[in-house]
Coordinates of C-alpha atoms in Angstrom, one line a residue:
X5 CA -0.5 24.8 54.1
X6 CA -2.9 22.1 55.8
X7 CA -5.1 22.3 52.6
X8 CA -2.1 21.9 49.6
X9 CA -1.0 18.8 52.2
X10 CA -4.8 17.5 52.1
X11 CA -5.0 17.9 48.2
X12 CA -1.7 16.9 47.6
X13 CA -2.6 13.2 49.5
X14 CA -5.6 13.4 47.4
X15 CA -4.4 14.1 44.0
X16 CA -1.5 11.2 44.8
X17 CA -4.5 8.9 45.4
X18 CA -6.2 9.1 42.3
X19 CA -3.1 9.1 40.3
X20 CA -2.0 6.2 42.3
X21 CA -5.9 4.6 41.4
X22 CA -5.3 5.5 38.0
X23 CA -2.0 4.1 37.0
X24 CA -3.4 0.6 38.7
X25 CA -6.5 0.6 36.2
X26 CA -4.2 1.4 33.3
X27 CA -1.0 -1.4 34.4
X28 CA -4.9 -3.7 34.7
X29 CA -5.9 -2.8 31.4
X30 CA -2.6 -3.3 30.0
X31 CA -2.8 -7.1 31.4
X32 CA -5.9 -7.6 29.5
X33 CA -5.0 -6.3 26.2
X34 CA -1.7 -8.1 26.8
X35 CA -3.3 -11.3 27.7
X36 CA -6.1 -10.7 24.6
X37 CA -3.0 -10.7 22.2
X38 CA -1.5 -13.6 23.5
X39 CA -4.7 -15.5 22.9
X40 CA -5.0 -13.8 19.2
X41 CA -1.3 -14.3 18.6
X42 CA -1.0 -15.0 14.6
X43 CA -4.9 -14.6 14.3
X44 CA -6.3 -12.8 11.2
X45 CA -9.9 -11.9 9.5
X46 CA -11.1 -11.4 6.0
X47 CA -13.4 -7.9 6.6
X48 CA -15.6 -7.9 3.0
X49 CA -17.5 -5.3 2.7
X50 CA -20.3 -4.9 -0.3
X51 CA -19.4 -1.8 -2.1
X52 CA -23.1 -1.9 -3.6
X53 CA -24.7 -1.2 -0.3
X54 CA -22.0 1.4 0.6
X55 CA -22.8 3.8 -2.0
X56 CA -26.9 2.7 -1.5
X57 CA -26.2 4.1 2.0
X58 CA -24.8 7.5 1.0
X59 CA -27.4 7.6 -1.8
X60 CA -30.1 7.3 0.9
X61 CA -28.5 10.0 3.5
X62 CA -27.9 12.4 0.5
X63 CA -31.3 12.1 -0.9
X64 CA -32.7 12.4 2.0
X65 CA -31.5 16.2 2.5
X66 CA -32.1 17.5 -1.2
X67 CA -35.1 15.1 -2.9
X68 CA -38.8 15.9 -2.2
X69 CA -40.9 13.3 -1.2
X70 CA -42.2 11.8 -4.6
X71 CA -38.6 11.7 -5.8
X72 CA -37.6 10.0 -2.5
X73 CA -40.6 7.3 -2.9
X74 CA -39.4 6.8 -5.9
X75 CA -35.5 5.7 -5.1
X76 CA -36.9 3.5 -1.8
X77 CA -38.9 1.9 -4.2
X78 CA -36.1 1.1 -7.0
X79 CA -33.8 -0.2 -3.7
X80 CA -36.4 -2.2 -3.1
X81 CA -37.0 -4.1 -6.1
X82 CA -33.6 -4.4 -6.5
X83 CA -33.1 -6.2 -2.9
X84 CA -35.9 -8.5 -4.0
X85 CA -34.8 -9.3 -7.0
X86 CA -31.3 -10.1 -5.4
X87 CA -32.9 -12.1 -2.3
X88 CA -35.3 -14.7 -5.0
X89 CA -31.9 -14.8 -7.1
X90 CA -33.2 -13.6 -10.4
X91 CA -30.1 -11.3 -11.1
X92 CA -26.6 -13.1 -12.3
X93 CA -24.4 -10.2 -11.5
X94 CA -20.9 -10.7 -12.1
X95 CA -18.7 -10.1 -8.6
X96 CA -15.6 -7.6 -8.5
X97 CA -13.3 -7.9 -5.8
X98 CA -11.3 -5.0 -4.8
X99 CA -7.4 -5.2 -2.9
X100 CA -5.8 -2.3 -1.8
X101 CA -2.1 -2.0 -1.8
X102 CA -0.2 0.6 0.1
X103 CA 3.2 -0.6 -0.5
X104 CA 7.0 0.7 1.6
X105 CA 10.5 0.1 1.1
X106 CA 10.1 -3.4 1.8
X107 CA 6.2 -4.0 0.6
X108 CA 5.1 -5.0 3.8
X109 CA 1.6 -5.2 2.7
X110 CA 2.2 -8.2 0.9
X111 CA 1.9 -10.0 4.3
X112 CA -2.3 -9.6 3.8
X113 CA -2.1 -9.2 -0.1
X114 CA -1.4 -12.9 -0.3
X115 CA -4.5 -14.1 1.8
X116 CA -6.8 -11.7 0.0
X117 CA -5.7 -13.2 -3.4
X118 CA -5.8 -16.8 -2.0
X119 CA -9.6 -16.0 -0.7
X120 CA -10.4 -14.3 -3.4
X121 CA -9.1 -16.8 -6.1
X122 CA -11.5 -20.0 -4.1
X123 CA -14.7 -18.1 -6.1
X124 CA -13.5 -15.7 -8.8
X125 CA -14.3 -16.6 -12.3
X126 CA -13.2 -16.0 -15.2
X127 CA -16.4 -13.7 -15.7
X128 CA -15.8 -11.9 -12.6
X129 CA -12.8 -9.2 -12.2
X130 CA -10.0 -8.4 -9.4
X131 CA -9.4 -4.5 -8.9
X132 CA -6.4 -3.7 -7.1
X133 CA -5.7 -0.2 -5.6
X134 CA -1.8 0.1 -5.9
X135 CA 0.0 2.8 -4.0
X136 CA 3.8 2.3 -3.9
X137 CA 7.1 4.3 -5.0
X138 CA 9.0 0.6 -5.2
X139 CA 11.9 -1.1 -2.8
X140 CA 13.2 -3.9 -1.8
X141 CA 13.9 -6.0 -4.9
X142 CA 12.6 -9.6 -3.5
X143 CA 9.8 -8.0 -1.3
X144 CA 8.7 -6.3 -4.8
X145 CA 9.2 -9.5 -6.8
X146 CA 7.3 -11.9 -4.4
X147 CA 4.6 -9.0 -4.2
X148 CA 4.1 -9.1 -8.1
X149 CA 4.5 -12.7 -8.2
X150 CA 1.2 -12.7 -6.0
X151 CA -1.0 -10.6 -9.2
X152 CA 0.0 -12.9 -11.4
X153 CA -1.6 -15.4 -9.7
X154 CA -4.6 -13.7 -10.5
X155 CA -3.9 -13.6 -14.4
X156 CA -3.0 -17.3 -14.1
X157 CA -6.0 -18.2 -12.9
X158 CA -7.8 -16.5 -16.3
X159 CA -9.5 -13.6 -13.9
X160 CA -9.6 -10.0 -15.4
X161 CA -7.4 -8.2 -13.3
X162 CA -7.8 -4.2 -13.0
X163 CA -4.8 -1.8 -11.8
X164 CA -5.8 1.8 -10.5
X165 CA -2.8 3.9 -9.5
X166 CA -4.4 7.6 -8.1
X167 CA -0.8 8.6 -7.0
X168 CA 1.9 6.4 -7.6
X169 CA 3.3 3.3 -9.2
X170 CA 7.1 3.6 -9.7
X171 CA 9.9 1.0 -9.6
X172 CA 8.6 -2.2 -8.0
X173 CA 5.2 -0.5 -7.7
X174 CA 5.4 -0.7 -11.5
X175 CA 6.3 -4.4 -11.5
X176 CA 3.3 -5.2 -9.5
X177 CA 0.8 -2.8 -12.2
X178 CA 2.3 -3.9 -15.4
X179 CA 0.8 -7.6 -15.0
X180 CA -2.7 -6.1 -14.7
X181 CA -4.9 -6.4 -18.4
X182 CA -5.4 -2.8 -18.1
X183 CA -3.8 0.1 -15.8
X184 CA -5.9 3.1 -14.8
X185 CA -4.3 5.9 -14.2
X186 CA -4.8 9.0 -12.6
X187 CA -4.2 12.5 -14.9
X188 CA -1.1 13.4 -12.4
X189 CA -0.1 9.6 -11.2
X190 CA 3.1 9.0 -11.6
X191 CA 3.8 6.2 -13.0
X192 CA 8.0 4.4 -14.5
X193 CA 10.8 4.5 -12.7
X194 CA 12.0 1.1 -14.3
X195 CA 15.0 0.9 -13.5
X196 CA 17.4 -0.1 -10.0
X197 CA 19.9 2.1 -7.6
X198 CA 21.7 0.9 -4.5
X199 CA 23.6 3.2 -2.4
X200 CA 25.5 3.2 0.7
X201 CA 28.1 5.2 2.7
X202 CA 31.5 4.2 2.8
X203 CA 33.5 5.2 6.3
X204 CA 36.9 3.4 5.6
X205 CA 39.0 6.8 5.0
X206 CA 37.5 8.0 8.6
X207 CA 38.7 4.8 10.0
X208 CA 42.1 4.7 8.6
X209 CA 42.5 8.4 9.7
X210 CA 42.0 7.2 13.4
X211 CA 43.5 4.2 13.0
X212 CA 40.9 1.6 13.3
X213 CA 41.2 -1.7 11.5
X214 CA 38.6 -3.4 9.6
X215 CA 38.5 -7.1 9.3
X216 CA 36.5 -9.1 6.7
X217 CA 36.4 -12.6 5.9
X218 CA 34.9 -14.5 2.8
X219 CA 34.6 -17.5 1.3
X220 CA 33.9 -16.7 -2.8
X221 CA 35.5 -14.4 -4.6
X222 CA 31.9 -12.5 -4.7
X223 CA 30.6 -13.2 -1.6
X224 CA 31.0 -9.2 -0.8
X225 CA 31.9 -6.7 -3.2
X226 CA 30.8 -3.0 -1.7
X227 CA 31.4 -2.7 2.0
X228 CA 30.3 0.4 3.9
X229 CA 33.5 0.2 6.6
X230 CA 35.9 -1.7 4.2
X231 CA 38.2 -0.4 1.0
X232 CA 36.1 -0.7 -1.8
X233 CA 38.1 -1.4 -5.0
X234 CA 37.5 -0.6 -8.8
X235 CA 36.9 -4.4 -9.2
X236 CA 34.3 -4.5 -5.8
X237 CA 32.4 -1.0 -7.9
X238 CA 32.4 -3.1 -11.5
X239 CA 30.9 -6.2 -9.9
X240 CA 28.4 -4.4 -8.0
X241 CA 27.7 -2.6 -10.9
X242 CA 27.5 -5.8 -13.3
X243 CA 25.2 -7.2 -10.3
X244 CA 23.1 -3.8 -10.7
X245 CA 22.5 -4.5 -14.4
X246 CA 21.4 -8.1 -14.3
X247 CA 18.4 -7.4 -11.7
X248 CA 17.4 -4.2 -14.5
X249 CA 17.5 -7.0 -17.7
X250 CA 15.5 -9.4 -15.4
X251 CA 13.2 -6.1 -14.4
X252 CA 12.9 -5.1 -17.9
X253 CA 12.1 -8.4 -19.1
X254 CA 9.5 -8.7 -16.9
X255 CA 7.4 -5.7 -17.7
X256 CA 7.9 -7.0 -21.4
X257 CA 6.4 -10.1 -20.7
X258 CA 3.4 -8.6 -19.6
X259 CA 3.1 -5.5 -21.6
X260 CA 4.9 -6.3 -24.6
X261 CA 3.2 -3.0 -26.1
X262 CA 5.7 -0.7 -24.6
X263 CA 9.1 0.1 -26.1
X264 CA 10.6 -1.1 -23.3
X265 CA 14.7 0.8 -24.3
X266 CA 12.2 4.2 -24.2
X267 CA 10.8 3.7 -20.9
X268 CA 12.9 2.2 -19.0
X269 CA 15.6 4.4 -18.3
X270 CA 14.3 5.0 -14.4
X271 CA 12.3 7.8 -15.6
X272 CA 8.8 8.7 -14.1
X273 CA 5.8 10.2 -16.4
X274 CA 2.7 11.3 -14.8
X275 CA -0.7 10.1 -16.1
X276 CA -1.3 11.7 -19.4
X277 CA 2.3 11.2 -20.5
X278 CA 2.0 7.6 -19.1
X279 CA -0.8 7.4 -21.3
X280 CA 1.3 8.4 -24.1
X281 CA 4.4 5.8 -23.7
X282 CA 1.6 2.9 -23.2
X283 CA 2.8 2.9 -19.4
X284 CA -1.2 2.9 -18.9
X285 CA -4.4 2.2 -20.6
X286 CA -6.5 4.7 -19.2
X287 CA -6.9 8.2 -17.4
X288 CA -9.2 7.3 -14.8
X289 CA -9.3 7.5 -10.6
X290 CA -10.4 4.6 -9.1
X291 CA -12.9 6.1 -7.7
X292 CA -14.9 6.1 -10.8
X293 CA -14.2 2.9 -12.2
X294 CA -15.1 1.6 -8.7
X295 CA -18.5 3.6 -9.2
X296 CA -18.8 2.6 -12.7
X297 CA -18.8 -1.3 -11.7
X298 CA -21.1 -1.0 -8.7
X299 CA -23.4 -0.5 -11.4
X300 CA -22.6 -3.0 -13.4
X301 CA -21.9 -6.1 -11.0
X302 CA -21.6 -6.5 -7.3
X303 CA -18.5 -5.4 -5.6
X304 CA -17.0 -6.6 -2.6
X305 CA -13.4 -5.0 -1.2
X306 CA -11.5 -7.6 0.7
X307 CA -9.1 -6.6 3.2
X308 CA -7.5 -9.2 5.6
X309 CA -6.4 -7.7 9.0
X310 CA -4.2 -8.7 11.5
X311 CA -5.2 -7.7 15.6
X312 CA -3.0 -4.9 16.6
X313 CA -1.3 -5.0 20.0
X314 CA -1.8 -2.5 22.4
X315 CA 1.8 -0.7 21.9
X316 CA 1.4 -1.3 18.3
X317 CA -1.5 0.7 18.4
X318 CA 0.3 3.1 20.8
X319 CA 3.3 3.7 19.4
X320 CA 1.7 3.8 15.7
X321 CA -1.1 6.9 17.3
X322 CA 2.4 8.5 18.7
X323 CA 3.5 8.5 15.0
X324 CA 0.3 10.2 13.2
X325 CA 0.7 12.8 15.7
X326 CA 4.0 13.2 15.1
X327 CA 3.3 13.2 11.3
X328 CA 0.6 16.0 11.9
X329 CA 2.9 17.8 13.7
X330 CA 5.6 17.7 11.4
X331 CA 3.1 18.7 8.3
X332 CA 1.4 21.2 10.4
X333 CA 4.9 23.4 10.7
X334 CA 5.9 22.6 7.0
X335 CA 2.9 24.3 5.7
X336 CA 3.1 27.4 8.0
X337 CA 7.1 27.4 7.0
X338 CA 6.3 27.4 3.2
X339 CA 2.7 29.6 3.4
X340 CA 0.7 26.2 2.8
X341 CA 1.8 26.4 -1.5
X342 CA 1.8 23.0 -2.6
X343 CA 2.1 21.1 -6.1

């Protein structure tokens, strides 16, 4: 009994000790966001010397020694010939955009086409990595207002979709000169939906009232706690069909190629049907047109970053575990078969 007392003082000790470093920590990182509050960096990173480094670590496991020689010396003249300036490379610059329901990348989109557009030419080109399956109709159209900044300015601009550009993931991709696509990306969806639950019968039933007030006829139309009328469901409706002329005008504008009545019925086509309907220009990843221009031009990927706060980066590691978890017991439940 004395010895579970002794070990029990000591093992409240060191938990005591180790909850004050971690409330100390805490302080600092707290304090450290304060001072960064709003703060934001433009990483660049040279693509170029990227794939030189993997070159480098790969050949040196499989090339013999004259074959090695060989590439250090290539590399070589190649960094001297960049250093004295005797090679006028054109520049790519590479976004990526992994868009949500309410394109919350477009937060760092904007200052990497604002950088990018102080030094891209009209020689140079703009790749951007788009990943998104639409939302929010003003997020989307403030998000593809930002590409065709690009196209204003008379840069090339470059789309590669590997897995999806649907809905106001389209928008943003049909302003580029040319779409790559991926043999299974999906790529459409031009068209709008709205939904929302409607609890006014449960309320009636337990007599709960409702109250609403407007001024303009329209102000409201379908209410999720209110009775919704036939005239509420035909305005909304009418509302629904303006935003899908203003949508399909749009990608007509900038692809005026497509038969815009054929495609834009909300459908989604993957790549080699795409292809087909003039959705996209090309079947191709972006990793090999990425690949293909390192050789051709120097290629930087811009990414502006915002300092994460300590719970942000908490509660966002919480979430991938969650998200591992949750995949982990899918694929046991359905004997890992995936499409």
């Amino acid at each position: 009994m004395d010895w579970l007392a002794e070990y029990g003082m000591f093992a409240a000790k060191v938990l005591t000790a180790l909850l004050a470093i971690f409330v100390l920590l805490l302080m600092v990182a707290s304090l450290k966001g304060r001072q960064r509050k709003g703060e934001g960096a433009l990483q660049v990173t040279r693509l170029n010397d990227q794939l030189a480094r993997m070159t480098e670590r790969l050949g040196q496991a499989v090339l013999d020694k004259p074959a090695l020689k060989a590439l250090h010396r290539t590399r070589k003249q190649e960094a001297k010939a960049r250093s004295r300036g005797n090679t006028d490379r054109d520049k790519v610059f590479v976004l990526n955009f992994h868009g949500d329901i309410k394109a919350s990348a477009l937060e760092n989109l904007r200052h990497e086409v604002t950088a990018v557009l102080e030094l891209a030419t009209a020689r140079d080109e703009v790749i951007v990595k788009l990943e998104s399956g639409g939302g929010m109709v003003h997020a989307y159209g403030l998000a593809a207002a930002q590409l065709t900044r690009i196209r204003e300015a008379g840069v090339p601009l470059t789309v590669c979709v590997d897995k999806v550009a649907a809905s106001g993931g389209y928008m943003m991709a049909c302003i580029a000169d040319r779409i790559l696509a991926a043999p299974f990306a999906m790529l459409g969806s031009i068209g709008v939906v709205a939904q929302l639950p409607n609890f006014h019968r449960m309320l009636k039933k337990h007599e709960i009232d409702y109250e609403m007030l407007t001024a303009g006829e329209y102000k409201r139309t379908l209410t999720v706690f209110g009775e919704n009328t036939d005239k509420d469901r035909e305005k909304f409706q009418e509302d629904l069909e303006s935003i899908h002329r203003l949508f399909k005008q749009f990608v007509t504008r900038y692809r005026p190629v497509l038969d815009i009545d054929v495609v834009a019925t909300g459908e989604v086509w993957f790549g080699t049907e795409a292809l087909e309907r003039a959705l996209a220009d090309e079947l191709k990843t972006s990793d090999e047109y990425v690949t293909q221009r390192i050789r051709q031009a120097d290629v930087f990927e811009v990414h502006f970053a915002r300092p994460k706060r300590l719970q942000d980066r908490l509660s966002s590691s919480m979430s991938a575990a969650l998200d591992r978890l949750l995949l982990t017991w899918v694929s046991r439940f359905y004997n890992q078969r995936f499409w």
